[in-house]
Amino acid sequence: KIANDMTLGASPDQLRLFTPEIFWHGREEGKRFVPGSIQGVDVSASGLIATAGNDSKVRLWRLGEAPPAEAAEAPAVVLYQELDVHEKAVNAVRFSPDGATLASAADDNLIILWRDTGTRQQASFGSSAPQGEGTWKQHCVLRGHIDDVYDLAWSPCGGRLLSGCVDGSCIVWGVSAAGAAGKGVRPMQQQLRDHEHYVQGVCWDPRGELVASVSCDRSARVYKAQPAAGKGAAPSFTFTCAYSIQKTKRVGLDPDTTAAASQAAAAIERAAEPAAADLAPPKGEEPPAEVAAPAAAASTVPGPVAPPTPLAADADAAGPARPAEPAAAAGSDGPAARREGVASAAGGEKRPVAKESRLFLDESVPSFFRRPAWSPCGSFLLLPCGQHARASDGAQVPTCHVFARANLTAPCAHLPGAPKAVVAVRCCPTLFKLRSQPTDADVDAPAAAAAA
C-alpha cells in the first residue's frame, strides 16, 4: 500500500515516501491472522530493521531496493530473522552504534542482548522458517528490573546501556561487563531513582555527557556524568541529577484581580481631578475664567501635559526644576491627599506576574511511552508529551518541547500541530547544510506551482 508519493520540487532527485503493507506482528487464531501492535522499531547502520511486537517477538527485516521512479509500487520487505525468547510483550529494540549488538526490553522484566554471529545458516527442507536463517543469537540477559521495561538507549561508544522501567527507576548497564556476567561480574553499574512514577522514555546524549528520562509523573530528569573513584570493574563515572524539568513560567494577568485593578486605576484617575471645593476662590475674589467655564467644555479639549520632573543629575541641563506640589496637611482633603490615599489603597493590588504552568501532560495519556531524543549534534533535547498554552485562548494543546543544551531549565521552542499527545520523537541522523544559493529547481518550483 502506498501511503504517500511526495515529490519535492522539479529536481531529478525526488523524495518518495512509501508504506509497505505487511503483517509485521500478530498471531494466528484458527484460520484467521490477527495483526498485533508494534511497540518499538529501530534501524541499524547497515539498514537492518528491528521491530518489537506485543506478540513477545523481535523480528528483523530487510528492505529491498527502491523501485524505479516511474513505478508506483513500494519496495519489498523481507523477513530476515525472528527472535523468540521473551515471554511477554516486547516494548523496545535498539541497535548499538556499531550495529553489532541488538538490545530488546520486554514486560518480562528482562533485557536481552543479541549479537550477530556472522555465519548465515540455510533453513532445513520443509521448515517454516524464512529462507536462510539469520545470524543473530542471544548473547546474555540483563536482570535487575522488577517490572516492565519500557525503553532503552545506548551510549555513544556502545559500552553502556540505559533502561527505563515501570518501577520508576533507570539503570545504567555496563555492556562490556555483561559478557562476563557468568564469571561474577555484575553488569549493573548504577540505579537512578528520582522519578515518582513510571519511567516511559530514556535517551543518551550523543556527546556522552548527559542522559535524560521522562516519566508520567509529569517531569523529565537530566543526569550529568561525574567522575567516580574506583578501579577494576567499577565505572569510571556516575550520574547525578542536574535538572528536574516540570514547570515553566509565563507572564500574564491574574484573571481574579483584573477587575479590581481596573477599578483601582479608575479611582486614581477620578482622584487626580480637582474637586469644586478645591477650585473655589477666596471670599471677595472672582473665580478665574478657566474655573468658571463649564466642566464639560473643559473635558472636550485636552490641555497640555506637563513634562516629568527632571532627575537630579539632569538638573543643570534641564534648567530650574518646577516647584513641587506642597504636601497635604494632616486631615486635609486636597487632590494630592486623595491621590495618595487611593494609590496606597491600590498598592496591594496584584500586577502582571510570571505564572507557573505544567510542561507535560498527566498520566491520563493513553500510551505506555514518552520517548525523548537528542539531536544528532547534541545541541537540543526534544521531550514529548508536552503541553503548551495557545496564545488565542490560553487552552493547553499537545506539543513536543525543544530544549537548548545551553539552557535546560526552560524550553527554547516547541513543535506545534499535533492533534493528540506526542508519545515519541526521533531526529534524522543525517545533518543537513543550508544551501547558500538556490538551485534551478527551487527557482522553477514557484512558477510551476502558480501555473498549476
Tab-separated table of N, CA and C in Angstrom, residues 145 147-148 150 163-170 192-202 213-221 223 246 358 361-365 367-368 370:
chain	number	residue	atom	x	y	z
A	145	HIS	N	15.692	-5.170	36.862
A	145	HIS	CA	14.395	-4.508	36.993
A	145	HIS	C	13.381	-5.487	37.589
A	147	ASP	N	10.010	-4.877	37.148
A	147	ASP	CA	8.733	-4.672	36.453
A	147	ASP	C	9.013	-4.455	34.975
A	148	ASP	N	7.958	-4.093	34.226
A	148	ASP	CA	8.078	-3.929	32.782
A	148	ASP	C	9.150	-2.901	32.438
A	150	TYR	N	10.418	-0.304	29.693
A	150	TYR	CA	9.723	0.415	28.628
A	150	TYR	C	10.630	0.987	27.547
A	163	SER	N	18.327	1.940	30.668
A	163	SER	CA	16.972	1.390	30.568
A	163	SER	C	16.044	2.114	31.535
A	164	GLY	N	14.774	2.227	31.150
A	164	GLY	CA	13.748	2.828	31.993
A	164	GLY	C	12.649	1.830	32.270
A	165	CYS	N	12.157	1.823	33.527
A	165	CYS	CA	11.253	0.767	33.961
A	165	CYS	C	10.004	1.342	34.618
A	166	VAL	N	8.983	0.496	34.683
A	166	VAL	CA	7.727	0.861	35.339
A	166	VAL	C	7.917	1.056	36.834
A	167	ASP	N	8.951	0.465	37.405
A	167	ASP	CA	9.174	0.623	38.846
A	167	ASP	C	9.717	2.001	39.202
A	168	GLY	N	9.808	2.911	38.221
A	168	GLY	CA	10.252	4.278	38.472
A	168	GLY	C	11.751	4.461	38.476
A	169	SER	N	12.503	3.478	38.049
A	169	SER	CA	13.961	3.548	38.095
A	169	SER	C	14.555	3.492	36.698
A	170	CYS	N	15.772	3.995	36.602
A	170	CYS	CA	16.603	3.842	35.419
A	170	CYS	C	17.881	3.133	35.844
A	192	LEU	N	19.206	4.761	39.084
A	192	LEU	CA	18.726	6.125	39.298
A	192	LEU	C	17.270	6.057	39.730
A	193	ARG	N	16.995	6.584	40.926
A	193	ARG	CA	15.633	6.527	41.472
A	193	ARG	C	15.187	7.919	41.883
A	194	ASP	N	14.833	8.733	40.920
A	194	ASP	CA	14.368	10.089	41.201
A	194	ASP	C	12.917	10.311	40.792
A	195	HIS	N	12.398	9.489	39.908
A	195	HIS	CA	11.015	9.657	39.466
A	195	HIS	C	10.054	9.025	40.471
A	196	GLU	N	8.842	9.552	40.484
A	196	GLU	CA	7.802	9.064	41.390
A	196	GLU	C	6.779	8.188	40.682
A	197	HIS	N	6.966	7.946	39.403
A	197	HIS	CA	6.008	7.131	38.648
A	197	HIS	C	6.771	6.406	37.535
A	198	TYR	N	6.023	5.793	36.615
A	198	TYR	CA	6.629	5.010	35.544
A	198	TYR	C	7.635	5.849	34.749
A	199	VAL	N	8.786	5.275	34.453
A	199	VAL	CA	9.727	5.869	33.507
A	199	VAL	C	9.379	5.325	32.124
A	200	GLN	N	8.951	6.199	31.241
A	200	GLN	CA	8.419	5.768	29.949
A	200	GLN	C	9.325	6.091	28.771
A	201	GLY	N	10.453	6.719	29.021
A	201	GLY	CA	11.368	7.016	27.927
A	201	GLY	C	12.711	7.474	28.442
A	202	VAL	N	13.787	7.082	27.742
A	202	VAL	CA	15.145	7.489	28.096
A	202	VAL	C	15.909	7.782	26.809
A	213	SER	N	15.564	11.220	31.109
A	213	SER	CA	14.456	10.283	31.319
A	213	SER	C	13.163	11.074	31.445
A	214	VAL	N	12.076	10.493	30.966
A	214	VAL	CA	10.750	11.117	31.010
A	214	VAL	C	9.801	10.154	31.690
A	215	SER	N	8.989	10.682	32.594
A	215	SER	CA	8.063	9.849	33.368
A	215	SER	C	6.662	10.420	33.278
A	216	CYS	N	5.693	9.573	33.607
A	216	CYS	CA	4.313	10.050	33.646
A	216	CYS	C	4.005	10.779	34.954
A	217	ASP	N	5.027	11.042	35.780
A	217	ASP	CA	4.828	11.942	36.926
A	217	ASP	C	4.923	13.402	36.498
A	218	ARG	N	4.867	13.638	35.166
A	218	ARG	CA	4.874	14.966	34.561
A	218	ARG	C	6.209	15.677	34.759
A	219	SER	N	7.281	14.919	34.685
A	219	SER	CA	8.602	15.517	34.833
A	219	SER	C	9.588	14.806	33.931
A	220	ALA	N	10.680	15.494	33.649
A	220	ALA	CA	11.828	14.932	32.938
A	220	ALA	C	13.069	15.220	33.769
A	221	ARG	N	13.964	14.272	33.800
A	221	ARG	CA	15.209	14.415	34.565
A	221	ARG	C	16.386	14.327	33.604
A	223	TYR	N	20.497	13.876	33.774
A	223	TYR	CA	21.596	13.471	34.642
A	223	TYR	C	22.921	13.786	33.956
A	246	GLN	N	9.897	20.355	35.079
A	246	GLN	CA	8.488	20.105	35.361
A	246	GLN	C	7.591	21.253	34.925
A	358	ARG	N	2.405	23.770	33.981
A	358	ARG	CA	2.963	22.442	33.764
A	358	ARG	C	3.415	22.287	32.317
A	361	LEU	N	1.885	16.594	30.000
A	361	LEU	CA	0.557	16.052	30.257
A	361	LEU	C	0.610	15.057	31.410
A	362	ASP	N	-0.549	14.785	32.004
A	362	ASP	CA	-0.586	13.896	33.158
A	362	ASP	C	-0.670	12.435	32.708
A	363	GLU	N	-0.875	11.566	33.671
A	363	GLU	CA	-0.852	10.128	33.392
A	363	GLU	C	-2.099	9.626	32.670
A	364	SER	N	-3.053	10.498	32.392
A	364	SER	CA	-4.252	10.062	31.674
A	364	SER	C	-4.001	9.857	30.181
A	365	VAL	N	-2.805	10.189	29.694
A	365	VAL	CA	-2.490	9.970	28.278
A	365	VAL	C	-2.533	8.469	27.982
A	367	SER	N	-1.116	5.996	26.590
A	367	SER	CA	0.073	5.451	25.951
A	367	SER	C	1.034	4.963	27.023
A	368	PHE	N	1.815	3.942	26.670
A	368	PHE	CA	2.810	3.423	27.586
A	368	PHE	C	4.145	4.151	27.458
A	370	ARG	N	6.763	7.609	26.465
A	370	ARG	CA	7.081	9.028	26.284
A	370	ARG	C	8.577	9.070	25.940
